[in-house]
C-alpha cells in the first residue's frame, strides 16, 4: 500500500515562508498533526490558511478562509474561502498566492495587517 507523504515534506517550504511574513505555523491540534496559519488584521478579523498533507499523487491542498470577529460580515452572501492545489515543488509560489489573497481581503475591508514585530 502506498502511503502519502506526511506534513514534514511541507516544512522546508513552509518554515522560511512563514518567517518571512512573520507568521506562526500551528503544527498540532488535539494531538493531531496539522499545518495551519492564522493571520490577524488590525481590527482583529482573522484569516486562516490550512494545508493538507500531500496525497498519493503528491498534491497539496491549501485552503484560505476569512473569519469575521465580533461583527456581522460586510460581504454578506459571499463567504470568503478559496482552495489552491499544487504539487509539493510548487508550494512556495502557492503560499505566496494564498497570502496575497488574504492581503487583498484585508485591504477590501479597509484594514491593514498587524505589523510584524
PDB file of C-alpha atoms in Angstrom:
ATOM      1  CA  UNK A   1       0.000   0.000   0.000  1.00  0.00           C
ATOM      2  CA  UNK A   2       1.315   3.432  -0.956  1.00  0.00           C
ATOM      3  CA  UNK A   3       1.464   5.834   1.967  1.00  0.00           C
ATOM      4  CA  UNK A   4       1.174   9.503   1.051  1.00  0.00           C
ATOM      5  CA  UNK A   5       3.889  11.796   2.321  1.00  0.00           C
ATOM      6  CA  UNK A   6       3.281  13.498   5.620  1.00  0.00           C
ATOM      7  CA  UNK A   7       3.380  17.116   6.702  1.00  0.00           C
ATOM      8  CA  UNK A   8       7.142  17.037   7.254  1.00  0.00           C
ATOM      9  CA  UNK A   9       7.539  17.183   3.469  1.00  0.00           C
ATOM     10  CA  UNK A  10       5.985  20.668   3.543  1.00  0.00           C
ATOM     11  CA  UNK A  11       8.143  22.176   6.263  1.00  0.00           C
ATOM     12  CA  UNK A  12      11.227  23.059   4.151  1.00  0.00           C
ATOM     13  CA  UNK A  13       9.000  25.388   2.076  1.00  0.00           C
ATOM     14  CA  UNK A  14       6.629  26.402   4.855  1.00  0.00           C
ATOM     15  CA  UNK A  15       9.102  27.481   7.548  1.00  0.00           C
ATOM     16  CA  UNK A  16      11.092  30.107   5.567  1.00  0.00           C
ATOM     17  CA  UNK A  17       7.881  31.471   4.032  1.00  0.00           C
ATOM     18  CA  UNK A  18       6.250  31.888   7.456  1.00  0.00           C
ATOM     19  CA  UNK A  19       9.366  33.545   8.891  1.00  0.00           C
ATOM     20  CA  UNK A  20       9.496  35.989   6.004  1.00  0.00           C
ATOM     21  CA  UNK A  21       5.929  37.102   6.713  1.00  0.00           C
ATOM     22  CA  UNK A  22       6.199  36.901  10.499  1.00  0.00           C
ATOM     23  CA  UNK A  23       3.631  34.104  10.722  1.00  0.00           C
ATOM     24  CA  UNK A  24       3.353  31.269  13.205  1.00  0.00           C
ATOM     25  CA  UNK A  25       2.621  27.740  11.974  1.00  0.00           C
ATOM     26  CA  UNK A  26       0.411  25.684  14.237  1.00  0.00           C
ATOM     27  CA  UNK A  27       1.668  22.109  13.927  1.00  0.00           C
ATOM     28  CA  UNK A  28      -0.706  20.175  16.142  1.00  0.00           C
ATOM     29  CA  UNK A  29      -4.244  20.424  17.439  1.00  0.00           C
ATOM     30  CA  UNK A  30      -5.729  17.983  19.953  1.00  0.00           C
ATOM     31  CA  UNK A  31      -2.774  15.636  19.399  1.00  0.00           C
ATOM     32  CA  UNK A  32      -3.406  15.595  15.640  1.00  0.00           C
ATOM     33  CA  UNK A  33      -0.655  16.800  13.326  1.00  0.00           C
ATOM     34  CA  UNK A  34      -1.759  19.780  11.248  1.00  0.00           C
ATOM     35  CA  UNK A  35      -0.278  22.757   9.404  1.00  0.00           C
ATOM     36  CA  UNK A  36      -2.362  25.883   9.934  1.00  0.00           C
ATOM     37  CA  UNK A  37      -1.564  29.593   9.888  1.00  0.00           C
ATOM     38  CA  UNK A  38      -3.697  32.396  11.303  1.00  0.00           C
ATOM     39  CA  UNK A  39      -3.299  35.945  10.021  1.00  0.00           C
ATOM     40  CA  UNK A  40      -4.863  38.735  12.090  1.00  0.00           C
ATOM     41  CA  UNK A  41      -5.569  42.219  10.771  1.00  0.00           C
ATOM     42  CA  UNK A  42      -5.554  45.480  12.718  1.00  0.00           C
ATOM     43  CA  UNK A  43      -9.276  45.216  13.538  1.00  0.00           C
ATOM     44  CA  UNK A  44      -8.995  41.672  14.909  1.00  0.00           C
ATOM     45  CA  UNK A  45     -10.528  39.907  11.922  1.00  0.00           C
ATOM     46  CA  UNK A  46      -8.743  36.631  11.298  1.00  0.00           C
ATOM     47  CA  UNK A  47      -7.795  34.829   8.129  1.00  0.00           C
ATOM     48  CA  UNK A  48      -6.759  31.215   8.135  1.00  0.00           C
ATOM     49  CA  UNK A  49      -4.667  29.028   5.905  1.00  0.00           C
ATOM     50  CA  UNK A  50      -4.897  25.262   6.296  1.00  0.00           C
ATOM     51  CA  UNK A  51      -2.666  22.838   4.461  1.00  0.00           C
ATOM     52  CA  UNK A  52      -3.404  19.202   3.782  1.00  0.00           C
ATOM     53  CA  UNK A  53      -0.609  16.634   3.790  1.00  0.00           C
ATOM     54  CA  UNK A  54       0.415  15.607   0.262  1.00  0.00           C
ATOM     55  CA  UNK A  55      -1.907  12.972  -1.184  1.00  0.00           C
ATOM     56  CA  UNK A  56      -0.869   9.854  -3.123  1.00  0.00           C
ATOM     57  CA  UNK A  57      -0.162  11.993  -6.215  1.00  0.00           C
ATOM     58  CA  UNK A  58       1.951  14.407  -4.179  1.00  0.00           C
ATOM     59  CA  UNK A  59      -0.676  17.151  -4.426  1.00  0.00           C
ATOM     60  CA  UNK A  60      -1.293  19.515  -1.518  1.00  0.00           C
ATOM     61  CA  UNK A  61      -4.483  21.451  -0.847  1.00  0.00           C
ATOM     62  CA  UNK A  62      -4.099  24.924   0.644  1.00  0.00           C
ATOM     63  CA  UNK A  63      -7.412  26.322   1.876  1.00  0.00           C
ATOM     64  CA  UNK A  64      -7.591  30.036   2.634  1.00  0.00           C
ATOM     65  CA  UNK A  65     -10.559  31.447   4.515  1.00  0.00           C
ATOM     66  CA  UNK A  66     -11.633  34.671   6.162  1.00  0.00           C
ATOM     67  CA  UNK A  67     -13.332  34.760   9.553  1.00  0.00           C
ATOM     68  CA  UNK A  68     -15.109  37.778  10.921  1.00  0.00           C
ATOM     69  CA  UNK A  69     -14.696  38.513  14.600  1.00  0.00           C
ATOM     70  CA  UNK A  70     -17.400  40.168  16.684  1.00  0.00           C
ATOM     71  CA  UNK A  71     -19.208  41.927  13.860  1.00  0.00           C
ATOM     72  CA  UNK A  72     -21.544  40.977  11.037  1.00  0.00           C
ATOM     73  CA  UNK A  73     -19.836  40.218   7.733  1.00  0.00           C
ATOM     74  CA  UNK A  74     -19.691  43.186   5.431  1.00  0.00           C
ATOM     75  CA  UNK A  75     -19.506  40.803   2.493  1.00  0.00           C
ATOM     76  CA  UNK A  76     -22.831  39.146   3.267  1.00  0.00           C
ATOM     77  CA  UNK A  77     -23.710  36.318   0.944  1.00  0.00           C
ATOM     78  CA  UNK A  78     -20.143  35.915  -0.200  1.00  0.00           C
ATOM     79  CA  UNK A  79     -18.174  33.620   2.016  1.00  0.00           C
ATOM     80  CA  UNK A  80     -14.507  34.313   1.520  1.00  0.00           C
ATOM     81  CA  UNK A  81     -12.833  30.993   1.021  1.00  0.00           C
ATOM     82  CA  UNK A  82     -10.574  29.682  -1.692  1.00  0.00           C
ATOM     83  CA  UNK A  83      -8.820  26.400  -2.367  1.00  0.00           C
ATOM     84  CA  UNK A  84      -5.416  26.155  -4.017  1.00  0.00           C
ATOM     85  CA  UNK A  85      -3.967  22.823  -5.134  1.00  0.00           C
ATOM     86  CA  UNK A  86      -0.345  22.261  -6.072  1.00  0.00           C
ATOM     87  CA  UNK A  87       2.438  19.691  -6.082  1.00  0.00           C
ATOM     88  CA  UNK A  88       4.972  19.879  -3.243  1.00  0.00           C
ATOM     89  CA  UNK A  89       7.528  21.551  -5.525  1.00  0.00           C
ATOM     90  CA  UNK A  90       5.175  24.494  -6.156  1.00  0.00           C
ATOM     91  CA  UNK A  91       4.283  25.083  -2.518  1.00  0.00           C
ATOM     92  CA  UNK A  92       6.348  28.304  -2.133  1.00  0.00           C
ATOM     93  CA  UNK A  93       4.555  30.035  -5.029  1.00  0.00           C
ATOM     94  CA  UNK A  94       1.180  28.722  -3.876  1.00  0.00           C
ATOM     95  CA  UNK A  95       1.733  30.011  -0.335  1.00  0.00           C
ATOM     96  CA  UNK A  96       2.584  33.432  -1.782  1.00  0.00           C
ATOM     97  CA  UNK A  97      -0.572  33.396  -3.918  1.00  0.00           C
ATOM     98  CA  UNK A  98      -2.694  32.386  -0.922  1.00  0.00           C
ATOM     99  CA  UNK A  99      -1.086  35.067   1.243  1.00  0.00           C
ATOM    100  CA  UNK A 100      -1.641  37.717  -1.452  1.00  0.00           C
ATOM    101  CA  UNK A 101      -5.303  36.751  -1.492  1.00  0.00           C
ATOM    102  CA  UNK A 102      -5.627  37.289   2.273  1.00  0.00           C
ATOM    103  CA  UNK A 103      -3.912  40.667   1.889  1.00  0.00           C
ATOM    104  CA  UNK A 104      -6.440  41.581  -0.815  1.00  0.00           C
ATOM    105  CA  UNK A 105      -9.297  40.624   1.504  1.00  0.00           C
ATOM    106  CA  UNK A 106      -7.769  42.675   4.327  1.00  0.00           C
ATOM    107  CA  UNK A 107      -7.467  45.746   2.070  1.00  0.00           C
ATOM    108  CA  UNK A 108     -11.005  45.230   0.698  1.00  0.00           C
ATOM    109  CA  UNK A 109     -12.250  45.688   4.252  1.00  0.00           C
ATOM    110  CA  UNK A 110     -10.205  48.844   4.666  1.00  0.00           C
ATOM    111  CA  UNK A 111      -7.945  47.143   7.187  1.00  0.00           C
ATOM    112  CA  UNK A 112      -4.230  46.526   7.383  1.00  0.00           C
ATOM    113  CA  UNK A 113      -2.272  43.622   8.729  1.00  0.00           C
ATOM    114  CA  UNK A 114      -0.855  43.959  12.211  1.00  0.00           C
ATOM    115  CA  UNK A 115       2.831  44.800  11.694  1.00  0.00           C
ATOM    116  CA  UNK A 116       5.367  42.046  12.135  1.00  0.00           C
ATOM    117  CA  UNK A 117       7.155  42.604  15.456  1.00  0.00           C
TER     118      UNK A 117
END
